[in-house]
Coordinates of N, CA, C and O in Angstrom, one line a residue:
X1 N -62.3 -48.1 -36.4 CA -62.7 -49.4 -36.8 C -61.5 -50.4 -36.8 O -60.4 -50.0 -36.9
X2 N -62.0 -51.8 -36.7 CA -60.8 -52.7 -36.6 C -60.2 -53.0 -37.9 O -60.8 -53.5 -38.9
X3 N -59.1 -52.8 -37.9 CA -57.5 -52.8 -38.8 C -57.8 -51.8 -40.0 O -57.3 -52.1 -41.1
X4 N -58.5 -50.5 -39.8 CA -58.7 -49.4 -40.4 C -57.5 -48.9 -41.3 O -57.4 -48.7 -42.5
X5 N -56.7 -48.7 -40.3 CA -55.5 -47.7 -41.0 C -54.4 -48.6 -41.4 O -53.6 -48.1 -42.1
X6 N -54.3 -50.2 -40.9 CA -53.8 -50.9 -42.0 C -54.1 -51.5 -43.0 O -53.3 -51.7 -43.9
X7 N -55.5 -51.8 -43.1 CA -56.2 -51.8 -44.9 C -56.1 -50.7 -45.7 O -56.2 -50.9 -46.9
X8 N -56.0 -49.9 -45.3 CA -55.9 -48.4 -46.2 C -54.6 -48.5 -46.8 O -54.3 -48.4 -48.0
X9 N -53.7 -48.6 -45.9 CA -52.1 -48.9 -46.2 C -52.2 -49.8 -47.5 O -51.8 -49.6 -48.6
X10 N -52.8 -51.0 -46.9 CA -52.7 -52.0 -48.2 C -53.0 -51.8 -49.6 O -52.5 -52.0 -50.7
X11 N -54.2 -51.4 -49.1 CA -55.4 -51.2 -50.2 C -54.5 -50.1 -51.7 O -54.4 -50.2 -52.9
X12 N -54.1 -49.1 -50.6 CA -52.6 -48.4 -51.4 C -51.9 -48.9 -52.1 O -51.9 -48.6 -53.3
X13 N -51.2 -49.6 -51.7 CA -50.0 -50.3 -52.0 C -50.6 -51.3 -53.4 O -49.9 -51.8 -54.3
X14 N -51.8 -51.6 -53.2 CA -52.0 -52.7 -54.0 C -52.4 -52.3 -55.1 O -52.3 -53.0 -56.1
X15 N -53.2 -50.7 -55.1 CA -53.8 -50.2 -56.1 C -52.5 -49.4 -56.9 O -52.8 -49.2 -58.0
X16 N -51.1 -48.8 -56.4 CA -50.4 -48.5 -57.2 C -49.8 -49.7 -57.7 O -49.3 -49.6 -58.8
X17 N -49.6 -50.9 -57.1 CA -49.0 -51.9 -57.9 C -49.8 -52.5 -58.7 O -49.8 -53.7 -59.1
X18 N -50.5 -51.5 -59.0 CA -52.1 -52.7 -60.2 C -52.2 -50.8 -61.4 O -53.1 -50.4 -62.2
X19 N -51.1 -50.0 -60.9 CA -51.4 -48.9 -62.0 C -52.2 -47.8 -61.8 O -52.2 -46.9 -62.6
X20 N -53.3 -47.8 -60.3 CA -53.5 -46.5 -60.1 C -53.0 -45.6 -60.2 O -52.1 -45.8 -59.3
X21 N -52.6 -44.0 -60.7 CA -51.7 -43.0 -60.2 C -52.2 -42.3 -59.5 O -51.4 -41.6 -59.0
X22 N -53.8 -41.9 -59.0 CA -54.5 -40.5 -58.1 C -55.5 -41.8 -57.0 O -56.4 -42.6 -57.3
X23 N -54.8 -41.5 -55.8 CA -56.1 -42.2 -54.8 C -56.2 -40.9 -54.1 O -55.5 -39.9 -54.2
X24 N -57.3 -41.2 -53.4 CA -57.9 -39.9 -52.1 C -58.1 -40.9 -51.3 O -58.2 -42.1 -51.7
X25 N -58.3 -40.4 -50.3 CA -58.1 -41.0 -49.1 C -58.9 -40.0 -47.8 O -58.2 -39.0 -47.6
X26 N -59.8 -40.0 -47.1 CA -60.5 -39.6 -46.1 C -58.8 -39.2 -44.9 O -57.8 -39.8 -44.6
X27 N -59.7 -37.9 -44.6 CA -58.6 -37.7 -43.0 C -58.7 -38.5 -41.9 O -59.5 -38.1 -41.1
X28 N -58.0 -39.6 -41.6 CA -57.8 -40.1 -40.7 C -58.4 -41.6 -41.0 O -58.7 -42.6 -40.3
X29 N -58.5 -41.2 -42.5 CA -58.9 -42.5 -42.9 C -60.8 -42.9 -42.4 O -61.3 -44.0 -42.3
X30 N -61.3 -41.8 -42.3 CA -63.0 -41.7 -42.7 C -63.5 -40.4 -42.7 O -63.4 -39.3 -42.2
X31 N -64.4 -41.2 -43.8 CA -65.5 -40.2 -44.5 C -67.1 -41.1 -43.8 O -67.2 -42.1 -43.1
X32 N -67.7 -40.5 -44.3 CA -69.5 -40.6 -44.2 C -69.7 -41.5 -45.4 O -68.9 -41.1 -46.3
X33 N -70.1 -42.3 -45.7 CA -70.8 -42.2 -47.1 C -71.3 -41.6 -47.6 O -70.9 -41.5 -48.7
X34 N -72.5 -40.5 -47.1 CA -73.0 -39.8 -48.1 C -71.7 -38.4 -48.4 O -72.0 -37.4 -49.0
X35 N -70.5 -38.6 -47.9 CA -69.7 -37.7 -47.8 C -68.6 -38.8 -48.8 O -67.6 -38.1 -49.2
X36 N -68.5 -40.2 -49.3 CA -67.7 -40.4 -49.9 C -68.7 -40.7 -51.5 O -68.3 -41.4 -52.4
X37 N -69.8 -40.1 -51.5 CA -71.1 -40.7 -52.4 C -70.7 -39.0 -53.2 O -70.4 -39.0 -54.4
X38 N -70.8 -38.0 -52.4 CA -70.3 -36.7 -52.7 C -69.4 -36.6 -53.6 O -69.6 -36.2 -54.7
X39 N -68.0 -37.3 -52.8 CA -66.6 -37.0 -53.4 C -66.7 -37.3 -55.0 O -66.8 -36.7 -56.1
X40 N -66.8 -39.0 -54.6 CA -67.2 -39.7 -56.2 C -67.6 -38.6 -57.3 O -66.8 -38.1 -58.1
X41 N -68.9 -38.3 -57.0 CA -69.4 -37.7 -57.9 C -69.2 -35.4 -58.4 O -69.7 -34.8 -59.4
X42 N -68.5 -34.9 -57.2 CA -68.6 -33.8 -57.3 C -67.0 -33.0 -57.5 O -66.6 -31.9 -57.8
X43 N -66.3 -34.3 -57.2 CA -64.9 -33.7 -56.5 C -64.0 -33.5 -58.1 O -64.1 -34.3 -59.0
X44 N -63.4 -32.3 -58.2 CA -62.1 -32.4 -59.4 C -63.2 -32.1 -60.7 O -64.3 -32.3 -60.8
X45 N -62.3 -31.4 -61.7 CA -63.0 -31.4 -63.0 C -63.2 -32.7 -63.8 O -62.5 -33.6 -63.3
X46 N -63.9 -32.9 -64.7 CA -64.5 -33.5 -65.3 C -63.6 -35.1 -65.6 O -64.1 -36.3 -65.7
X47 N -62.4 -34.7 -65.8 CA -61.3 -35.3 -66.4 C -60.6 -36.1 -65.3 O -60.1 -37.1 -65.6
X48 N -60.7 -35.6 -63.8 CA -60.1 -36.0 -62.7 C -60.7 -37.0 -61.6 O -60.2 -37.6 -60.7
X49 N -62.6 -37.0 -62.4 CA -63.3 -37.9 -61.5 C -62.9 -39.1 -61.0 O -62.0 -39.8 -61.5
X50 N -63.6 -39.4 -59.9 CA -63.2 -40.5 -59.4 C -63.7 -42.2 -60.0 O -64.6 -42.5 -59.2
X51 N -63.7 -43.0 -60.7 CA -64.2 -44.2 -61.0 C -64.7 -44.9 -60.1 O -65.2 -46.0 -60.6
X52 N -64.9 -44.9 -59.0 CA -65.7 -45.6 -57.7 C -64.8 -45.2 -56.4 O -64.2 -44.2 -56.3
X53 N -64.9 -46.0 -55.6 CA -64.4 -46.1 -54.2 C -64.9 -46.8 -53.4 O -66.1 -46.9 -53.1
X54 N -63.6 -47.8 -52.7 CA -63.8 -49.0 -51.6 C -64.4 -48.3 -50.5 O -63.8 -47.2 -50.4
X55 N -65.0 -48.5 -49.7 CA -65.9 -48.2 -48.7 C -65.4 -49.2 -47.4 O -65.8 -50.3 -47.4
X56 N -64.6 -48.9 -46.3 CA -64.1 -49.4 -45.2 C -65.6 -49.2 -44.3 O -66.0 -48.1 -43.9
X57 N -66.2 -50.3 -44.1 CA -67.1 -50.4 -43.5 C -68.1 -51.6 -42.4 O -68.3 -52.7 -43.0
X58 N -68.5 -51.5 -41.6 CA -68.9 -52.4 -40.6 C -69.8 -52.7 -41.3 O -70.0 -53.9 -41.2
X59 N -70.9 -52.0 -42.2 CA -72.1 -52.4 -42.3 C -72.3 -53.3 -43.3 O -73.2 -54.0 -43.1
X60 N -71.6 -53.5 -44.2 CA -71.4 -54.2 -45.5 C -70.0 -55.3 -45.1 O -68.9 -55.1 -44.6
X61 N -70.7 -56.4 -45.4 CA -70.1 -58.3 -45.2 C -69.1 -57.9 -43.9 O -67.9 -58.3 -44.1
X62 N -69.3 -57.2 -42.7 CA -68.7 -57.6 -42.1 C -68.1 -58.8 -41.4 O -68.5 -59.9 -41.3
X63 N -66.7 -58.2 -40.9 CA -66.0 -59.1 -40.3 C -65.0 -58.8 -39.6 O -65.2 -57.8 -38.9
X64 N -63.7 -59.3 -39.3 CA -63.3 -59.0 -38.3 C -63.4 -59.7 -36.4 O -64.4 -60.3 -36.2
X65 N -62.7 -59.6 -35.5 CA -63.5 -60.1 -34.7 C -64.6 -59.7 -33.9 O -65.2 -60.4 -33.1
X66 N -65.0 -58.4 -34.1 CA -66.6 -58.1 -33.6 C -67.2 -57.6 -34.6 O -67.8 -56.5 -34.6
X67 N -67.0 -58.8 -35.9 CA -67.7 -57.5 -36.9 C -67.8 -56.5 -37.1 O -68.9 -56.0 -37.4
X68 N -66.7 -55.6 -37.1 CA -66.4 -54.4 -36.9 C -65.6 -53.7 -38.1 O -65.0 -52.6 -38.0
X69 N -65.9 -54.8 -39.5 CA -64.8 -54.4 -40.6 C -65.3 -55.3 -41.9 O -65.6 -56.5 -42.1
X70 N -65.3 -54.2 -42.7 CA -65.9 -55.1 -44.1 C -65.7 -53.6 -45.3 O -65.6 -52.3 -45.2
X71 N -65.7 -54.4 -46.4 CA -65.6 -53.0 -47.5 C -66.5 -53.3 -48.8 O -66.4 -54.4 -49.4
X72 N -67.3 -52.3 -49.3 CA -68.1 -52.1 -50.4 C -67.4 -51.7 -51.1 O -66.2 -51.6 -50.8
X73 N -67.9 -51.1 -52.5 CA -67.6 -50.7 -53.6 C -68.8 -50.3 -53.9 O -69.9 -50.9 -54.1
X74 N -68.5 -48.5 -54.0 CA -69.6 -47.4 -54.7 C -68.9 -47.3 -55.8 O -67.7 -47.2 -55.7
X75 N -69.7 -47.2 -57.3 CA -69.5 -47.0 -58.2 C -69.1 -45.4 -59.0 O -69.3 -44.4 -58.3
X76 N -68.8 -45.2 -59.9 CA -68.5 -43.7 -60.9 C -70.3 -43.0 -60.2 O -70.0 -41.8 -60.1
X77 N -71.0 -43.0 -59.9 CA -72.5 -42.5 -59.8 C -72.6 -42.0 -58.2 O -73.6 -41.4 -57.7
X78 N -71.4 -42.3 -57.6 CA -71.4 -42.3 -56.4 C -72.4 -43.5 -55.3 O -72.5 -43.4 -54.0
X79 N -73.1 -44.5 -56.1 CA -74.2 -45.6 -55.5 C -73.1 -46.4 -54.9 O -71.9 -46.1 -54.8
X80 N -73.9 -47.3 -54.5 CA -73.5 -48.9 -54.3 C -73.2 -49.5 -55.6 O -73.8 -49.0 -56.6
X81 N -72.3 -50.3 -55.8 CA -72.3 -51.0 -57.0 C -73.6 -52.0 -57.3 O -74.1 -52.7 -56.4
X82 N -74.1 -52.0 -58.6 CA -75.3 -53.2 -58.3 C -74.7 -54.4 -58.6 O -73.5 -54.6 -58.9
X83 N -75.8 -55.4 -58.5 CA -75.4 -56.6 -58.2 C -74.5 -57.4 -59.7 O -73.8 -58.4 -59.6
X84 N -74.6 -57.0 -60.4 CA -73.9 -57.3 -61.3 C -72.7 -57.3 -61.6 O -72.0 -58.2 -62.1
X85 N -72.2 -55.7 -61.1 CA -71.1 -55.7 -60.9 C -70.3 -56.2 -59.6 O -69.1 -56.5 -59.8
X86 N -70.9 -56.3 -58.1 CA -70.5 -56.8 -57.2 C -70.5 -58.9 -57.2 O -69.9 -59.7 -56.5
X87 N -71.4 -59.0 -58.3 CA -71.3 -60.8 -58.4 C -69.7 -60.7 -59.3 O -68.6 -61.3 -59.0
X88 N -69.9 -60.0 -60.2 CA -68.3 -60.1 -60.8 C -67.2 -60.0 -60.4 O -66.3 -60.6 -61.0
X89 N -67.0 -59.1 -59.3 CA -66.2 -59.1 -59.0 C -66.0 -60.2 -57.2 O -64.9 -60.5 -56.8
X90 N -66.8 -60.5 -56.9 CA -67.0 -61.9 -56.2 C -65.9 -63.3 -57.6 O -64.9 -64.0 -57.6
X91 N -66.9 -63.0 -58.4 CA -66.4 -64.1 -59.4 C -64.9 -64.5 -59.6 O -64.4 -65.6 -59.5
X92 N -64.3 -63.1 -59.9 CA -63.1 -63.0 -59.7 C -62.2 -63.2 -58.6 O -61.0 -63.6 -58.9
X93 N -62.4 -63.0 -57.3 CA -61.9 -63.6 -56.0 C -61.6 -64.8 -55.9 O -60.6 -65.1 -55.2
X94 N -62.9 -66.0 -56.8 CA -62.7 -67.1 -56.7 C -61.6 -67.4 -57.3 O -61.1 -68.4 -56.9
X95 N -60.9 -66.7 -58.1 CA -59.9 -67.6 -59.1 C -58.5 -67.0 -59.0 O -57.8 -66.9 -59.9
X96 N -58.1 -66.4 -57.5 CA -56.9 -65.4 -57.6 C -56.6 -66.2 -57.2 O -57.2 -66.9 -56.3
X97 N -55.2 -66.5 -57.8 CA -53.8 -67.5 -57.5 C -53.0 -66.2 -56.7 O -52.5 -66.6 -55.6
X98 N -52.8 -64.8 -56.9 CA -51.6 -64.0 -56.5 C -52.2 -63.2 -56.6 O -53.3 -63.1 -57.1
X99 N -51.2 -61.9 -55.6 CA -51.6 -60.3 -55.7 C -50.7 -59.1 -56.2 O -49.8 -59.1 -55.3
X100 N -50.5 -58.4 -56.9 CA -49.5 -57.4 -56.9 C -49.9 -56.4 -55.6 O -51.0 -56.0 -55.3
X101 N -48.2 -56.1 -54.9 CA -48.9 -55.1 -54.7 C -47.1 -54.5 -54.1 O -46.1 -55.2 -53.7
X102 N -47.2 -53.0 -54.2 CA -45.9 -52.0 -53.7 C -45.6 -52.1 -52.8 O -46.1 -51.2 -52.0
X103 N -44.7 -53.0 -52.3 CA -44.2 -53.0 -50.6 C -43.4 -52.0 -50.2 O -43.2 -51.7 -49.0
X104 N -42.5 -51.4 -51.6 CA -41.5 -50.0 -50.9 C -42.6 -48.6 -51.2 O -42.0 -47.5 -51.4
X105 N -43.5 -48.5 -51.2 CA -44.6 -47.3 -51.4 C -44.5 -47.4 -49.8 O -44.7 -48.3 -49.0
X106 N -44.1 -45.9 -49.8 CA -44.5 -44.8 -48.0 C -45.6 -45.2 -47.9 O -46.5 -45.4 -48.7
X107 N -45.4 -45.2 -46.2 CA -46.7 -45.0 -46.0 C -47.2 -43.7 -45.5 O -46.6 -42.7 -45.2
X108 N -48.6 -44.0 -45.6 CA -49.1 -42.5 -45.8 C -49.7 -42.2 -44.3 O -50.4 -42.9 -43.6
X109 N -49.4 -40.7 -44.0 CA -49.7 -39.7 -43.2 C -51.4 -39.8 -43.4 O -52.0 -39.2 -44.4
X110 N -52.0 -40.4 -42.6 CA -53.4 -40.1 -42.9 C -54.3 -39.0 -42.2 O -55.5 -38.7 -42.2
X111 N -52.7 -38.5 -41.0 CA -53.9 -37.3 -40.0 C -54.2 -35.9 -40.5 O -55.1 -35.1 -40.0
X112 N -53.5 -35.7 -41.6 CA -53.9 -34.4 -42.0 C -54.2 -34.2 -43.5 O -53.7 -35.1 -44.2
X113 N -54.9 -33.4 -44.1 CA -55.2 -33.4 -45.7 C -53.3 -32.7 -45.7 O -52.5 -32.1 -44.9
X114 N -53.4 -33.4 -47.4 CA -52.5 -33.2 -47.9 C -51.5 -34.3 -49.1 O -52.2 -35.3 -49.3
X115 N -50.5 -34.4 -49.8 CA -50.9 -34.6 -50.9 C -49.4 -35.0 -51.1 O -48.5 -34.3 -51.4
X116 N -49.3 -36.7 -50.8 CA -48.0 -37.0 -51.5 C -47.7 -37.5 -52.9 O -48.3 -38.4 -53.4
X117 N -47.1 -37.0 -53.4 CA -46.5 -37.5 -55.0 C -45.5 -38.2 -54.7 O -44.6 -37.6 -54.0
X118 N -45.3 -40.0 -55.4 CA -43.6 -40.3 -55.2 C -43.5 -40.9 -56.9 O -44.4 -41.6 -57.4
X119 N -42.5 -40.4 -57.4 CA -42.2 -40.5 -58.8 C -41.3 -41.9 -59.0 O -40.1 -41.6 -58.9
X120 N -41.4 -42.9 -59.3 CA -40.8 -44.2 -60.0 C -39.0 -43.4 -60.3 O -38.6 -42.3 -60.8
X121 N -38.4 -44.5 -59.9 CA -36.7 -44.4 -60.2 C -36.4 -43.7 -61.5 O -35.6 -42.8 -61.7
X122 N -37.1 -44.3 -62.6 CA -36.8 -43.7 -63.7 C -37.3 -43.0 -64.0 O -37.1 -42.9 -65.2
X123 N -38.5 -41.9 -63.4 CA -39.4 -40.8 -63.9 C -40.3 -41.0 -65.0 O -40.8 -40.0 -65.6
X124 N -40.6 -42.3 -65.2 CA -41.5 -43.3 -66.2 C -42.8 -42.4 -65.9 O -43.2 -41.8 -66.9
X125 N -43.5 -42.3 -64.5 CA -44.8 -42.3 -63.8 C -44.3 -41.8 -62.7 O -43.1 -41.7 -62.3
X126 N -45.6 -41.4 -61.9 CA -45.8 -40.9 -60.7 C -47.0 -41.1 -60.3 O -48.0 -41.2 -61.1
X127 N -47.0 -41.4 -58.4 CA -48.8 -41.8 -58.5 C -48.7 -40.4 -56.9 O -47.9 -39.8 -56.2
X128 N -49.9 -40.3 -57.1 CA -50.3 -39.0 -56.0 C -51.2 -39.9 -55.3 O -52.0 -40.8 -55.6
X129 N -50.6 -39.4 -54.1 CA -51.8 -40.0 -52.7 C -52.4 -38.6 -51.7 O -51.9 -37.8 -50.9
X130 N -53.8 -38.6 -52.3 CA -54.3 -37.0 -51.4 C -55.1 -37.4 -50.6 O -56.1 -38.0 -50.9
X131 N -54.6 -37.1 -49.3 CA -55.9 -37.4 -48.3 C -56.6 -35.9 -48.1 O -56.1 -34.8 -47.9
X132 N -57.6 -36.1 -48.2 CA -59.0 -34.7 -48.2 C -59.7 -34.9 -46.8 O -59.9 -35.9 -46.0
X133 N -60.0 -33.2 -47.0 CA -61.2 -33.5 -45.6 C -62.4 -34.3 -45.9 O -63.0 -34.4 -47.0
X134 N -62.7 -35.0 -44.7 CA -63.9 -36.1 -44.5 C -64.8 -35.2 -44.9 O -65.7 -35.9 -45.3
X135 N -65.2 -33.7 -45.1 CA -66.4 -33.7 -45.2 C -66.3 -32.3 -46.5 O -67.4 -32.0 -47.1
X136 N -65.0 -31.6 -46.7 CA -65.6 -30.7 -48.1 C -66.7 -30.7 -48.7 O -67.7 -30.1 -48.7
X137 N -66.1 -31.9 -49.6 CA -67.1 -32.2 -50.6 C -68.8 -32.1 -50.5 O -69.7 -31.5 -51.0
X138 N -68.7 -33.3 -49.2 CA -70.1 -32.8 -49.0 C -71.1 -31.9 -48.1 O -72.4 -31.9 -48.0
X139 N -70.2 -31.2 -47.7 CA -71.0 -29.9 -46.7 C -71.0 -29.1 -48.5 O -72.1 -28.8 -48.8
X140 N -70.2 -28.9 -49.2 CA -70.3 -28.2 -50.4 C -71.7 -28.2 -51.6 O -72.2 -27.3 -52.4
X141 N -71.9 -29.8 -51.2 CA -72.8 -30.3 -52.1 C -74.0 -29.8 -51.3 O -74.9 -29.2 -51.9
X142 N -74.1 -29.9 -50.0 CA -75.5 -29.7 -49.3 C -76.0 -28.5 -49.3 O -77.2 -28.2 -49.3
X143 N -74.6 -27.4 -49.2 CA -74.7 -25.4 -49.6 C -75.5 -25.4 -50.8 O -76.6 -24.9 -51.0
X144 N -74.9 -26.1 -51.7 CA -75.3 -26.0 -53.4 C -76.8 -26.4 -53.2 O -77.5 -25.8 -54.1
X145 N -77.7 -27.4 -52.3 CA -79.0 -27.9 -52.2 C -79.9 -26.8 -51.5 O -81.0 -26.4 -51.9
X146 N -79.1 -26.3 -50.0 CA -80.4 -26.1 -48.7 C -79.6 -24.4 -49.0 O -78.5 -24.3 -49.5
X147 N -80.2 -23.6 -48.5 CA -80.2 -22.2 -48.2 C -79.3 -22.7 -46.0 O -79.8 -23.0 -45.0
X148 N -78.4 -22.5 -46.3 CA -77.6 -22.6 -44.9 C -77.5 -21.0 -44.1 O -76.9 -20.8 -43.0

């Protein structure tokens, strides 16, 4: 998709300079939905769940120059966000004067699963960036449903 693997970059950078420490990340930088609807909800013990996930997607407000790029937000439930929360966070777009975001954060290896940690100068914090296969989770979830 168009400017795929540099929104992901950003999208990084911007979420450890706002205090993330654990993102996941699709190999090669995609998943399915119903393979990132999975992750959300199945992936890590109880304590490690994921709180939502931006969705790099054509089908949702695209844009780009052939429409070929746009991003949602699925919530903790693995859905779509509803409308309440997606007007809010619209709301908020309207009024950003500035952005934080980590310009010396690596960039990340997105061809293969695997799992960088970079720890802060003073060992304050550390944030982990794991990129997973596009589809564990949810070939796992579908074993757990259908007799394969």
């Amino acid at each position: 998709r168009y400017y795929n693997p540099e929104a992901i970059q950003i999208i990084i950078k911007m979420g450890v300079a706002n205090g993330v420490k654990r993102i996941w990340v699709g190999e090669n930088g995609l998943m399915s939905t119903p393979a990132v609807s999975a992750t959300i909800r199945e992936r890590g013990p109880v304590w490690q769940k994921a709180y939502g996930s931006f969705i790099l997607t054509a089908s949702h407000n695209p844009g780009g120059p052939e429409e070929d790029f746009g991003i949602k937000y699925n919530c903790e439930n693995g859905g779509p966000a509803p409308d309440e929360v997606t007007d809010a966070i619209y709301a908020k777009t309207t009024t950003i004067k500035s952005y934080n975001i980590c310009k010396d954060f690596p960039t990340i290896d997105l061809s293969k699963p695997g799992t960088t940690t970079v720890q802060a100068d003073d060992g304050s914090t550390e944030v982990s960036v794991e990129v997973i296969s596009s589809t564990e989770s949810h070939v796992k979830l579908l074993k757990s449903i259908f007799d394969f």
